[in-house]
């Protein structure tokens, strides 16, 4: 496979951009593919106020010349897997940090997150009796939309993710630096390298992942409630082994498929890593396999919709409780006018109080128009609450939104296709409840997120067992 990158450093100077004073993202256009830069003419929400335009051009040129993080054939495979989900023949599990940070991009954190996702996937595979498509929020989830430019508690510019500025509460750290996008690329590459090794080695084999689940059920009070299902899974695996299936191999191809995803927020970053495959002419954003559009940047007339409608990756779009059925249908038409199954995943994040009344009309409208979308549920972002100035979520709300999502799809005869979760492989205390009964007083113990509260390992596994039960019902 060969790729024609976006403007190379050489071409940037050919275009005379080095000396031209330009506003944010205003003139880095590619003459061969002008449509990929049309977004620059539209309002782009949530973009950093880069103080140094020359630095932005430098960072952009550097990113444009670097090798892609993923390749187009992998992106096409994910589209096919998601097409299975859209047809009701598979289930999507998407999860990871709200915001990755450079400091937490360590071997142990990556290992534990992958481990948790794989453990959830085995349980869900059993519950759904279908393959589970595994997509991590990892290796690139470094940019965040914020509700305000200035943080009220400190009066400093808001933290916008490690690809933009630093979390530390000083003016120097909070100054946006475009070269942080280059660092985000290198951190993503390092994470992806480890993830690919985990995916092909014995680390991810079915027997290994099941051993971890057995340990969770055996060694924790929270896990013991799921002993029955764990025993059922054990029996199913014994049956498979008796049939001659080698559980120590990860798959026929010797590897588990684990895809990457992040919010496509920083359009200069996404554009710089977008490449045209020479053999097919296909335009792919090769910063990750799947890219999603956030609730705050999904305007039909905005730059994000414009740019992401032009890359062929599977695209997710968050749908909040205020999205009207017509608006969501317009999003589907915009992103997927050709009705390609697997191209679009609509990720509803309505909140436990709204999912049952707001979701049905949206599903009906999109379904009636014949759109083959994946319906996924993000039970995190509609359920955030403030406890004494600490952002948290209650496990019961998370579970109830998933339950509501399943009820809505059961009523309509549509496929509840997947889950989108913020989680970590660590024993943090950021979300309330769950089998460990984390209370308000416990939040201070290990509250480590750089942005939104994540389910800890135990809560994430419990959710998988409970959703597996819903899938069987
Ligand atoms: C997120 O997924 O971290 C996020 C910001 O979600 P949303 O766009 O749905 O608010
Ligand atoms: Mn979040």
Tab-separated table of C-alpha atoms and ligand atoms in Angstrom:
chain	number	residue	atom	x	y	z
A	1	UNK	CA	0.000	0.000	0.000
A	2	UNK	CA	1.286	3.436	-0.815
A	3	UNK	CA	-0.119	6.686	0.387
A	4	UNK	CA	-0.037	10.202	-0.910
A	5	UNK	CA	0.196	12.394	2.142
A	6	UNK	CA	-1.425	15.785	2.488
A	7	UNK	CA	0.793	18.801	1.864
A	8	UNK	CA	4.409	17.879	2.559
A	9	UNK	CA	6.633	20.427	4.233
A	10	UNK	CA	8.111	21.184	0.798
A	11	UNK	CA	4.716	21.831	-0.654
A	12	UNK	CA	3.758	24.124	2.152
A	13	UNK	CA	6.570	26.465	1.213
A	14	UNK	CA	5.807	26.052	-2.501
A	15	UNK	CA	2.376	27.409	-1.717
A	16	UNK	CA	4.035	30.390	-0.139
A	17	UNK	CA	2.473	29.756	3.230
A	18	UNK	CA	5.595	30.144	5.305
A	19	UNK	CA	5.563	33.885	5.219
A	20	UNK	CA	1.855	34.529	4.850
A	21	UNK	CA	0.152	35.594	8.070
A	22	UNK	CA	-2.881	33.316	8.306
A	23	UNK	CA	-5.693	32.882	10.777
A	24	UNK	CA	-6.222	29.484	12.431
A	25	UNK	CA	-6.151	26.778	9.804
A	26	UNK	CA	-6.864	29.277	7.055
A	27	UNK	CA	-4.546	28.473	4.198
A	28	UNK	CA	-3.025	25.016	4.425
A	29	UNK	CA	-4.881	23.725	1.412
A	30	UNK	CA	-4.076	20.786	-0.818
A	31	UNK	CA	-4.447	21.717	-4.482
A	32	UNK	CA	-4.942	18.083	-5.516
A	33	UNK	CA	-7.792	17.570	-3.049
A	34	UNK	CA	-9.328	20.982	-2.388
A	35	UNK	CA	-12.523	19.382	-1.033
A	36	UNK	CA	-10.558	18.110	1.976
A	37	UNK	CA	-9.933	21.704	3.013
A	38	UNK	CA	-13.442	23.074	2.507
A	39	UNK	CA	-13.972	22.853	6.277
A	40	UNK	CA	-11.525	25.719	6.644
A	41	UNK	CA	-14.149	28.044	5.188
A	42	UNK	CA	-16.761	27.058	7.798
A	43	UNK	CA	-17.159	27.842	11.490
A	44	UNK	CA	-15.210	25.287	13.525
A	45	UNK	CA	-16.326	25.007	17.123
A	46	UNK	CA	-14.033	24.025	19.993
A	47	UNK	CA	-10.767	24.765	18.174
A	48	UNK	CA	-7.894	26.017	20.323
A	49	UNK	CA	-6.943	29.633	20.114
A	50	UNK	CA	-3.410	28.846	18.898
A	51	UNK	CA	-1.317	31.873	19.801
A	52	UNK	CA	1.436	31.158	17.297
A	53	UNK	CA	0.325	30.633	13.695
A	54	UNK	CA	3.834	29.867	12.426
A	55	UNK	CA	4.054	27.085	14.998
A	56	UNK	CA	0.691	25.750	13.834
A	57	UNK	CA	1.953	25.594	10.254
A	58	UNK	CA	5.143	23.891	11.417
A	59	UNK	CA	3.293	21.278	13.462
A	60	UNK	CA	0.866	20.674	10.602
A	61	UNK	CA	3.705	20.152	8.125
A	62	UNK	CA	5.437	17.752	10.491
A	63	UNK	CA	2.285	15.683	11.036
A	64	UNK	CA	1.563	15.603	7.309
A	65	UNK	CA	4.923	14.011	6.583
A	66	UNK	CA	4.755	11.333	9.303
A	67	UNK	CA	3.593	7.783	8.541
A	68	UNK	CA	-0.062	7.023	9.231
A	69	UNK	CA	-0.972	5.334	12.525
A	70	UNK	CA	-3.343	2.849	10.923
A	71	UNK	CA	-3.823	1.720	7.319
A	72	UNK	CA	-6.823	1.868	5.019
A	73	UNK	CA	-7.420	-1.913	4.785
A	74	UNK	CA	-7.858	-2.017	8.589
A	75	UNK	CA	-10.318	0.843	8.386
A	76	UNK	CA	-12.268	-1.067	5.736
A	77	UNK	CA	-12.330	-4.200	7.950
A	78	UNK	CA	-13.812	-2.200	10.785
A	79	UNK	CA	-16.508	-0.867	8.451
A	80	UNK	CA	-17.342	-4.484	7.567
A	81	UNK	CA	-17.469	-5.509	11.224
A	82	UNK	CA	-19.747	-2.580	11.984
A	83	UNK	CA	-21.920	-3.537	9.022
A	84	UNK	CA	-22.478	-6.840	10.859
A	85	UNK	CA	-23.550	-4.832	13.908
A	86	UNK	CA	-25.932	-2.733	11.801
A	87	UNK	CA	-27.489	-5.987	10.514
A	88	UNK	CA	-27.977	-7.232	14.070
A	89	UNK	CA	-25.314	-9.909	13.708
A	90	UNK	CA	-22.700	-8.469	16.069
A	91	UNK	CA	-22.370	-6.151	19.071
A	92	UNK	CA	-20.085	-3.102	19.425
A	93	UNK	CA	-18.060	-2.452	22.565
A	94	UNK	CA	-16.349	0.936	22.538
A	95	UNK	CA	-14.536	2.178	25.625
A	96	UNK	CA	-11.601	3.872	27.246
A	97	UNK	CA	-10.615	7.113	28.927
A	98	UNK	CA	-12.548	10.335	28.615
A	99	UNK	CA	-9.195	12.027	28.041
A	100	UNK	CA	-5.909	10.189	27.682
A	101	UNK	CA	-2.885	12.037	29.014
A	102	UNK	CA	0.777	11.778	28.047
A	103	UNK	CA	1.703	11.096	31.694
A	104	UNK	CA	-0.747	8.190	31.981
A	105	UNK	CA	0.273	6.660	28.641
A	106	UNK	CA	2.240	3.933	30.409
A	107	UNK	CA	2.637	0.221	29.715
A	108	UNK	CA	0.611	-0.773	32.762
A	109	UNK	CA	-2.263	1.599	32.045
A	110	UNK	CA	-2.486	0.492	28.428
A	111	UNK	CA	-2.284	-3.172	29.431
A	112	UNK	CA	-4.988	-2.831	32.067
A	113	UNK	CA	-7.363	-0.922	29.791
A	114	UNK	CA	-6.964	-3.482	27.011
A	115	UNK	CA	-7.407	-6.267	29.549
A	116	UNK	CA	-10.647	-4.756	30.873
A	117	UNK	CA	-12.050	-4.288	27.374
A	118	UNK	CA	-11.193	-7.861	26.392
A	119	UNK	CA	-12.738	-9.201	29.606
A	120	UNK	CA	-15.949	-7.260	28.955
A	121	UNK	CA	-15.964	-8.475	25.368
A	122	UNK	CA	-15.832	-12.163	26.342
A	123	UNK	CA	-18.760	-11.734	28.719
A	124	UNK	CA	-20.747	-9.801	26.115
A	125	UNK	CA	-19.948	-12.350	23.401
A	126	UNK	CA	-21.459	-14.994	25.636
A	127	UNK	CA	-24.499	-12.821	26.437
A	128	UNK	CA	-25.175	-11.757	22.867
A	129	UNK	CA	-24.178	-15.053	21.238
A	130	UNK	CA	-22.653	-12.922	18.481
A	131	UNK	CA	-19.180	-11.549	17.820
A	132	UNK	CA	-18.247	-8.401	19.742
A	133	UNK	CA	-16.478	-5.680	17.776
A	134	UNK	CA	-13.890	-4.115	20.077
A	135	UNK	CA	-13.067	-0.432	19.585
A	136	UNK	CA	-10.964	1.315	22.213
A	137	UNK	CA	-10.963	5.021	23.041
A	138	UNK	CA	-7.185	4.870	22.995
A	139	UNK	CA	-4.057	5.891	21.099
A	140	UNK	CA	-5.349	9.348	20.188
A	141	UNK	CA	-8.083	10.467	22.613
A	142	UNK	CA	-6.134	13.623	23.411
A	143	UNK	CA	-8.514	16.512	22.644
A	144	UNK	CA	-11.533	17.660	24.620
A	145	UNK	CA	-14.446	20.008	23.926
A	146	UNK	CA	-15.153	22.263	26.899
A	147	UNK	CA	-18.247	24.135	28.018
A	148	UNK	CA	-16.273	27.325	28.720
A	149	UNK	CA	-13.031	28.870	27.456
A	150	UNK	CA	-12.160	29.958	30.974
A	151	UNK	CA	-12.289	27.597	33.941
A	152	UNK	CA	-14.336	29.235	36.707
A	153	UNK	CA	-12.464	27.611	39.606
A	154	UNK	CA	-9.054	28.984	38.550
A	155	UNK	CA	-9.770	31.762	36.050
A	156	UNK	CA	-7.304	30.033	33.708
A	157	UNK	CA	-7.935	28.948	30.120
A	158	UNK	CA	-9.704	25.553	30.201
A	159	UNK	CA	-7.749	22.352	29.728
A	160	UNK	CA	-8.545	21.110	26.215
A	161	UNK	CA	-6.676	17.804	26.219
A	162	UNK	CA	-2.976	16.994	26.104
A	163	UNK	CA	-2.899	17.571	22.333
A	164	UNK	CA	-3.624	21.244	23.054
A	165	UNK	CA	-2.430	22.314	26.516
A	166	UNK	CA	-1.439	20.970	29.926
A	167	UNK	CA	-3.710	20.011	32.801
A	168	UNK	CA	-1.535	21.739	35.402
A	169	UNK	CA	-3.270	24.836	36.755
A	170	UNK	CA	-0.771	27.459	35.585
A	171	UNK	CA	-1.079	29.993	32.807
A	172	UNK	CA	2.045	28.604	31.112
A	173	UNK	CA	0.664	25.054	31.041
A	174	UNK	CA	-2.706	26.173	29.734
A	175	UNK	CA	-1.290	28.078	26.767
A	176	UNK	CA	-2.198	26.087	23.612
A	177	UNK	CA	0.883	24.739	21.813
A	178	UNK	CA	0.342	23.185	18.367
A	179	UNK	CA	3.462	21.027	18.741
A	180	UNK	CA	1.499	19.146	21.388
A	181	UNK	CA	-0.407	17.634	18.440
A	182	UNK	CA	2.893	16.167	17.252
A	183	UNK	CA	3.513	14.776	20.751
A	184	UNK	CA	-0.010	13.321	20.732
A	185	UNK	CA	0.851	11.541	17.483
A	186	UNK	CA	4.026	10.042	18.984
A	187	UNK	CA	2.230	8.976	22.167
A	188	UNK	CA	-0.483	7.397	20.033
A	189	UNK	CA	2.114	5.539	17.972
A	190	UNK	CA	3.790	4.179	21.115
A	191	UNK	CA	0.465	3.043	22.588
A	192	UNK	CA	-0.627	1.465	19.326
A	193	UNK	CA	2.634	-0.431	19.062
A	194	UNK	CA	2.017	-2.057	22.436
A	195	UNK	CA	-1.652	-2.708	21.680
A	196	UNK	CA	-0.745	-4.467	18.442
A	197	UNK	CA	1.713	-6.667	20.368
A	198	UNK	CA	-0.939	-7.530	22.957
A	199	UNK	CA	-3.445	-8.299	20.222
A	200	UNK	CA	-1.246	-10.843	18.500
A	201	UNK	CA	0.426	-12.525	21.485
A	202	UNK	CA	-0.983	-15.043	23.979
A	203	UNK	CA	-2.015	-12.075	26.160
A	204	UNK	CA	-5.384	-11.846	24.408
A	205	UNK	CA	-6.221	-15.542	24.045
A	206	UNK	CA	-9.687	-16.640	25.086
A	207	UNK	CA	-8.389	-18.916	27.830
A	208	UNK	CA	-6.255	-16.109	29.273
A	209	UNK	CA	-9.100	-13.571	29.239
A	210	UNK	CA	-11.422	-16.106	30.843
A	211	UNK	CA	-8.863	-16.709	33.610
A	212	UNK	CA	-8.967	-12.976	34.415
A	213	UNK	CA	-12.759	-13.061	34.557
A	214	UNK	CA	-12.638	-16.080	36.867
A	215	UNK	CA	-10.283	-14.195	39.169
A	216	UNK	CA	-12.666	-11.203	39.248
A	217	UNK	CA	-15.608	-13.436	40.142
A	218	UNK	CA	-13.623	-15.438	42.698
A	219	UNK	CA	-11.644	-12.690	44.405
A	220	UNK	CA	-14.060	-9.758	44.722
A	221	UNK	CA	-17.363	-9.298	46.506
A	222	UNK	CA	-18.599	-7.346	43.476
A	223	UNK	CA	-17.706	-10.231	41.179
A	224	UNK	CA	-19.243	-13.042	43.208
A	225	UNK	CA	-22.753	-12.084	42.050
A	226	UNK	CA	-21.816	-13.248	38.569
A	227	UNK	CA	-20.594	-16.692	39.521
A	228	UNK	CA	-23.450	-18.394	37.689
A	229	UNK	CA	-22.703	-16.776	34.366
A	230	UNK	CA	-18.958	-17.293	34.775
A	231	UNK	CA	-19.634	-21.007	35.314
A	232	UNK	CA	-21.816	-21.075	32.186
A	233	UNK	CA	-19.023	-19.442	30.192
A	234	UNK	CA	-16.554	-21.968	31.622
A	235	UNK	CA	-18.791	-24.784	30.421
A	236	UNK	CA	-19.130	-23.228	26.962
A	237	UNK	CA	-15.348	-22.928	26.686
A	238	UNK	CA	-14.889	-26.534	27.809
A	239	UNK	CA	-17.313	-27.545	25.086
A	240	UNK	CA	-15.380	-25.567	22.488
A	241	UNK	CA	-12.104	-27.131	23.635
A	242	UNK	CA	-13.684	-30.594	23.450
A	243	UNK	CA	-14.685	-29.809	19.864
A	244	UNK	CA	-11.011	-29.249	19.082
A	245	UNK	CA	-10.931	-25.431	19.134
A	246	UNK	CA	-7.614	-24.158	20.491
A	247	UNK	CA	-8.520	-21.556	23.129
A	248	UNK	CA	-4.896	-20.518	23.555
A	249	UNK	CA	-4.874	-19.048	20.084
A	250	UNK	CA	-6.518	-15.683	19.824
A	251	UNK	CA	-8.260	-16.442	16.525
A	252	UNK	CA	-7.811	-18.351	13.304
A	253	UNK	CA	-5.516	-15.537	12.197
A	254	UNK	CA	-3.594	-15.629	15.461
A	255	UNK	CA	-4.772	-12.245	16.677
A	256	UNK	CA	-7.683	-10.575	18.400
A	257	UNK	CA	-9.078	-7.595	16.489
A	258	UNK	CA	-8.885	-4.435	18.525
A	259	UNK	CA	-9.600	-1.139	16.790
A	260	UNK	CA	-8.804	2.420	17.872
A	261	UNK	CA	-10.997	5.516	18.012
A	262	UNK	CA	-11.108	9.071	19.294
A	263	UNK	CA	-13.200	12.204	18.947
A	264	UNK	CA	-12.286	13.979	15.712
A	265	UNK	CA	-12.116	17.349	17.379
A	266	UNK	CA	-8.880	19.036	16.287
A	267	UNK	CA	-9.413	19.403	12.588
A	268	UNK	CA	-5.820	20.365	11.792
A	269	UNK	CA	-4.653	17.107	13.406
A	270	UNK	CA	-7.243	14.976	11.616
A	271	UNK	CA	-6.603	16.702	8.301
A	272	UNK	CA	-2.833	16.263	8.553
A	273	UNK	CA	-3.233	12.515	9.103
A	274	UNK	CA	-5.769	12.130	6.300
A	275	UNK	CA	-4.262	10.386	3.307
A	276	UNK	CA	-5.385	9.317	-0.135
A	277	UNK	CA	-4.721	5.652	-0.853
A	278	UNK	CA	-2.999	5.600	-4.224
A	279	UNK	CA	-4.339	2.240	-5.372
A	280	UNK	CA	-7.997	3.101	-4.719
A	281	UNK	CA	-8.172	6.867	-4.406
A	282	UNK	CA	-9.911	6.296	-1.080
A	283	UNK	CA	-9.622	9.146	1.424
A	284	UNK	CA	-8.987	7.897	4.955
A	285	UNK	CA	-8.266	9.623	8.245
A	286	UNK	CA	-5.425	7.364	9.339
A	287	UNK	CA	-5.085	8.771	12.869
A	288	UNK	CA	-7.450	5.992	14.054
A	289	UNK	CA	-9.835	3.394	12.659
A	290	UNK	CA	-13.031	5.061	13.847
A	291	UNK	CA	-13.580	8.764	14.479
A	292	UNK	CA	-16.566	10.239	16.243
A	293	UNK	CA	-18.162	13.666	16.213
A	294	UNK	CA	-19.054	15.058	19.634
A	295	UNK	CA	-22.368	16.419	20.835
A	296	UNK	CA	-20.951	19.961	20.806
A	297	UNK	CA	-19.537	19.918	17.273
A	298	UNK	CA	-22.148	18.047	15.264
A	299	UNK	CA	-23.725	21.149	13.621
A	300	UNK	CA	-24.823	20.356	10.090
A	301	UNK	CA	-23.285	23.570	8.797
A	302	UNK	CA	-20.118	23.291	10.801
A	303	UNK	CA	-16.556	22.382	9.899
A	304	UNK	CA	-16.563	18.996	11.681
A	305	UNK	CA	-19.514	17.628	9.713
A	306	UNK	CA	-17.997	18.958	6.506
A	307	UNK	CA	-14.577	17.400	7.027
A	308	UNK	CA	-15.641	14.058	8.493
A	309	UNK	CA	-18.250	13.527	5.780
A	310	UNK	CA	-15.311	13.343	3.331
A	311	UNK	CA	-13.213	10.630	4.978
A	312	UNK	CA	-14.320	7.039	4.475
A	313	UNK	CA	-13.695	5.823	8.052
A	314	UNK	CA	-16.534	4.532	10.161
A	315	UNK	CA	-17.924	7.681	11.787
A	316	UNK	CA	-19.687	7.928	15.117
A	317	UNK	CA	-21.935	10.805	16.064
A	318	UNK	CA	-23.086	11.579	19.594
A	319	UNK	CA	-26.788	12.276	19.930
A	320	UNK	CA	-27.992	14.151	23.004
A	321	UNK	CA	-31.554	14.418	24.322
A	322	UNK	CA	-32.229	17.678	22.472
A	323	UNK	CA	-31.456	16.300	19.009
A	324	UNK	CA	-34.644	16.231	16.951
A	325	UNK	CA	-35.482	13.232	14.755
A	326	UNK	CA	-35.205	15.468	11.657
A	327	UNK	CA	-31.792	16.694	12.718
A	328	UNK	CA	-30.518	13.159	13.287
A	329	UNK	CA	-31.879	12.031	9.933
A	330	UNK	CA	-30.087	14.985	8.307
A	331	UNK	CA	-26.862	13.853	10.004
A	332	UNK	CA	-27.346	10.338	8.611
A	333	UNK	CA	-27.964	11.744	5.106
A	334	UNK	CA	-24.919	13.969	5.406
A	335	UNK	CA	-22.478	11.353	6.655
A	336	UNK	CA	-23.886	8.364	4.833
A	337	UNK	CA	-25.821	9.429	1.708
A	338	UNK	CA	-25.043	6.087	0.078
A	339	UNK	CA	-26.475	4.068	2.977
A	340	UNK	CA	-23.295	2.047	3.466
A	341	UNK	CA	-23.804	-0.330	6.408
A	342	UNK	CA	-21.178	0.246	9.108
A	343	UNK	CA	-20.356	3.758	7.950
A	344	UNK	CA	-22.378	5.508	10.649
A	345	UNK	CA	-22.796	4.735	14.334
A	346	UNK	CA	-25.295	6.901	16.187
A	347	UNK	CA	-24.257	7.036	19.828
A	348	UNK	CA	-27.174	8.186	21.945
A	349	UNK	CA	-26.294	9.836	25.271
A	350	UNK	CA	-29.654	10.962	26.525
A	351	UNK	CA	-29.432	10.450	30.273
A	352	UNK	CA	-31.395	7.939	32.299
A	353	UNK	CA	-34.333	10.326	32.654
A	354	UNK	CA	-34.648	11.035	28.930
A	355	UNK	CA	-33.678	7.919	26.991
A	356	UNK	CA	-37.117	6.296	27.097
A	357	UNK	CA	-38.977	9.367	25.804
A	358	UNK	CA	-36.389	11.002	23.525
A	359	UNK	CA	-34.804	8.030	21.747
A	360	UNK	CA	-37.820	6.254	20.133
A	361	UNK	CA	-38.777	9.040	17.698
A	362	UNK	CA	-35.143	9.370	16.588
A	363	UNK	CA	-34.766	5.644	15.951
A	364	UNK	CA	-38.082	5.485	14.105
A	365	UNK	CA	-37.262	8.401	11.822
A	366	UNK	CA	-33.803	7.154	10.837
A	367	UNK	CA	-35.023	3.595	10.483
A	368	UNK	CA	-38.004	4.571	8.315
A	369	UNK	CA	-35.588	6.294	5.925
A	370	UNK	CA	-33.766	2.984	5.502
A	371	UNK	CA	-30.464	4.028	7.064
A	372	UNK	CA	-28.363	1.023	8.076
A	373	UNK	CA	-26.887	2.612	11.212
A	374	UNK	CA	-25.325	1.068	14.274
A	375	UNK	CA	-27.266	2.164	17.361
A	376	UNK	CA	-24.950	2.488	20.320
A	377	UNK	CA	-25.605	3.705	23.853
A	378	UNK	CA	-23.260	6.027	25.726
A	379	UNK	CA	-24.728	5.860	29.244
A	380	UNK	CA	-22.052	8.167	30.658
A	381	UNK	CA	-22.431	11.678	29.256
A	382	UNK	CA	-26.124	12.210	29.990
A	383	UNK	CA	-25.643	11.155	33.608
A	384	UNK	CA	-22.922	13.434	34.919
A	385	UNK	CA	-23.610	15.043	38.288
A	386	UNK	CA	-21.832	17.388	40.620
A	387	UNK	CA	-21.175	16.250	44.185
A	388	UNK	CA	-19.579	19.047	46.172
A	389	UNK	CA	-17.703	20.339	43.130
A	390	UNK	CA	-16.615	16.847	42.015
A	391	UNK	CA	-17.901	15.544	38.681
A	392	UNK	CA	-19.251	12.030	39.062
A	393	UNK	CA	-21.778	9.503	37.729
A	394	UNK	CA	-23.767	6.831	39.513
A	395	UNK	CA	-23.496	3.236	38.371
A	396	UNK	CA	-27.272	2.828	38.778
A	397	UNK	CA	-27.928	5.705	36.333
A	398	UNK	CA	-25.466	4.230	33.836
A	399	UNK	CA	-27.121	0.826	34.087
A	400	UNK	CA	-30.616	2.279	33.857
A	401	UNK	CA	-29.832	4.230	30.687
A	402	UNK	CA	-28.568	1.018	29.086
A	403	UNK	CA	-31.737	-0.733	30.224
A	404	UNK	CA	-33.863	2.053	28.722
A	405	UNK	CA	-31.883	1.821	25.478
A	406	UNK	CA	-32.590	-1.927	25.310
A	407	UNK	CA	-36.288	-1.373	26.061
A	408	UNK	CA	-36.628	1.211	23.291
A	409	UNK	CA	-35.010	-1.052	20.704
A	410	UNK	CA	-37.013	-4.060	21.825
A	411	UNK	CA	-40.255	-2.071	21.406
A	412	UNK	CA	-39.262	-0.897	17.946
A	413	UNK	CA	-37.805	-4.194	16.768
A	414	UNK	CA	-34.417	-2.582	16.112
A	415	UNK	CA	-31.007	-3.850	17.192
A	416	UNK	CA	-29.440	-2.386	20.342
A	417	UNK	CA	-26.067	-2.519	18.680
A	418	UNK	CA	-23.530	-1.483	21.240
A	419	UNK	CA	-22.107	0.310	24.219
A	420	UNK	CA	-19.825	3.349	24.425
A	421	UNK	CA	-18.256	3.590	27.878
A	422	UNK	CA	-15.688	5.701	29.712
A	423	UNK	CA	-13.612	3.240	31.686
A	424	UNK	CA	-10.184	2.518	33.038
A	425	UNK	CA	-8.376	-0.670	33.971
A	426	UNK	CA	-7.468	0.840	37.344
A	427	UNK	CA	-9.207	0.694	40.704
A	428	UNK	CA	-10.176	4.379	40.662
A	429	UNK	CA	-13.019	5.946	42.648
A	430	UNK	CA	-14.592	8.326	40.148
A	431	UNK	CA	-18.097	6.886	39.666
A	432	UNK	CA	-20.463	6.127	42.547
A	433	UNK	CA	-22.079	2.776	43.315
A	434	UNK	CA	-21.471	-0.642	41.840
A	435	UNK	CA	-20.716	-3.771	43.846
A	436	UNK	CA	-17.935	-1.980	45.732
A	437	UNK	CA	-20.580	0.560	46.800
A	438	UNK	CA	-18.387	3.576	46.203
A	439	UNK	CA	-19.924	6.458	48.144
A	440	UNK	CA	-19.539	10.225	48.005
A	441	UNK	CA	-16.937	10.106	50.769
A	442	UNK	CA	-14.845	7.661	48.703
A	443	UNK	CA	-14.545	9.918	45.640
A	444	UNK	CA	-11.433	11.586	47.027
A	445	UNK	CA	-9.580	8.253	47.298
A	446	UNK	CA	-8.441	7.681	43.733
A	447	UNK	CA	-9.983	10.406	41.593
A	448	UNK	CA	-7.461	10.568	38.751
A	449	UNK	CA	-9.286	11.441	35.553
A	450	UNK	CA	-8.125	14.452	33.542
A	451	UNK	CA	-11.718	15.097	32.487
A	452	UNK	CA	-14.869	12.976	33.017
A	453	UNK	CA	-15.321	10.235	35.673
A	454	UNK	CA	-14.671	6.697	34.388
A	455	UNK	CA	-15.998	3.328	35.506
A	456	UNK	CA	-13.246	1.428	37.305
A	457	UNK	CA	-12.365	-2.160	36.333
A	458	UNK	CA	-14.858	-3.709	38.703
A	459	UNK	CA	-17.709	-1.416	37.630
A	460	UNK	CA	-16.897	-2.001	33.961
A	461	UNK	CA	-16.943	-5.789	34.373
A	462	UNK	CA	-20.142	-5.670	36.401
A	463	UNK	CA	-21.741	-3.625	33.643
A	464	UNK	CA	-20.660	-6.245	31.098
A	465	UNK	CA	-22.219	-9.072	33.145
A	466	UNK	CA	-25.449	-7.115	33.634
A	467	UNK	CA	-25.672	-6.195	29.947
A	468	UNK	CA	-24.960	-9.826	29.033
A	469	UNK	CA	-28.017	-10.728	31.123
A	470	UNK	CA	-30.084	-8.100	29.263
A	471	UNK	CA	-28.896	-9.499	25.942
A	472	UNK	CA	-30.012	-12.976	26.945
A	473	UNK	CA	-33.444	-11.834	28.137
B	1	LIG	C1	-16.860	12.394	25.340
B	1	LIG	O1	-17.168	11.342	24.733
B	1	LIG	O2	-15.912	12.461	26.136
B	1	LIG	C2	-17.707	13.589	25.134
B	1	LIG	C3	-17.245	14.817	25.319
B	1	LIG	O3	-18.957	13.259	24.781
B	1	LIG	P1	-20.153	14.167	24.224
B	1	LIG	O4	-19.664	14.773	22.953
B	1	LIG	O5	-21.249	13.145	23.992
B	1	LIG	O6	-20.520	15.149	25.279
B	2	LIG	MN1	-16.142	12.382	28.416
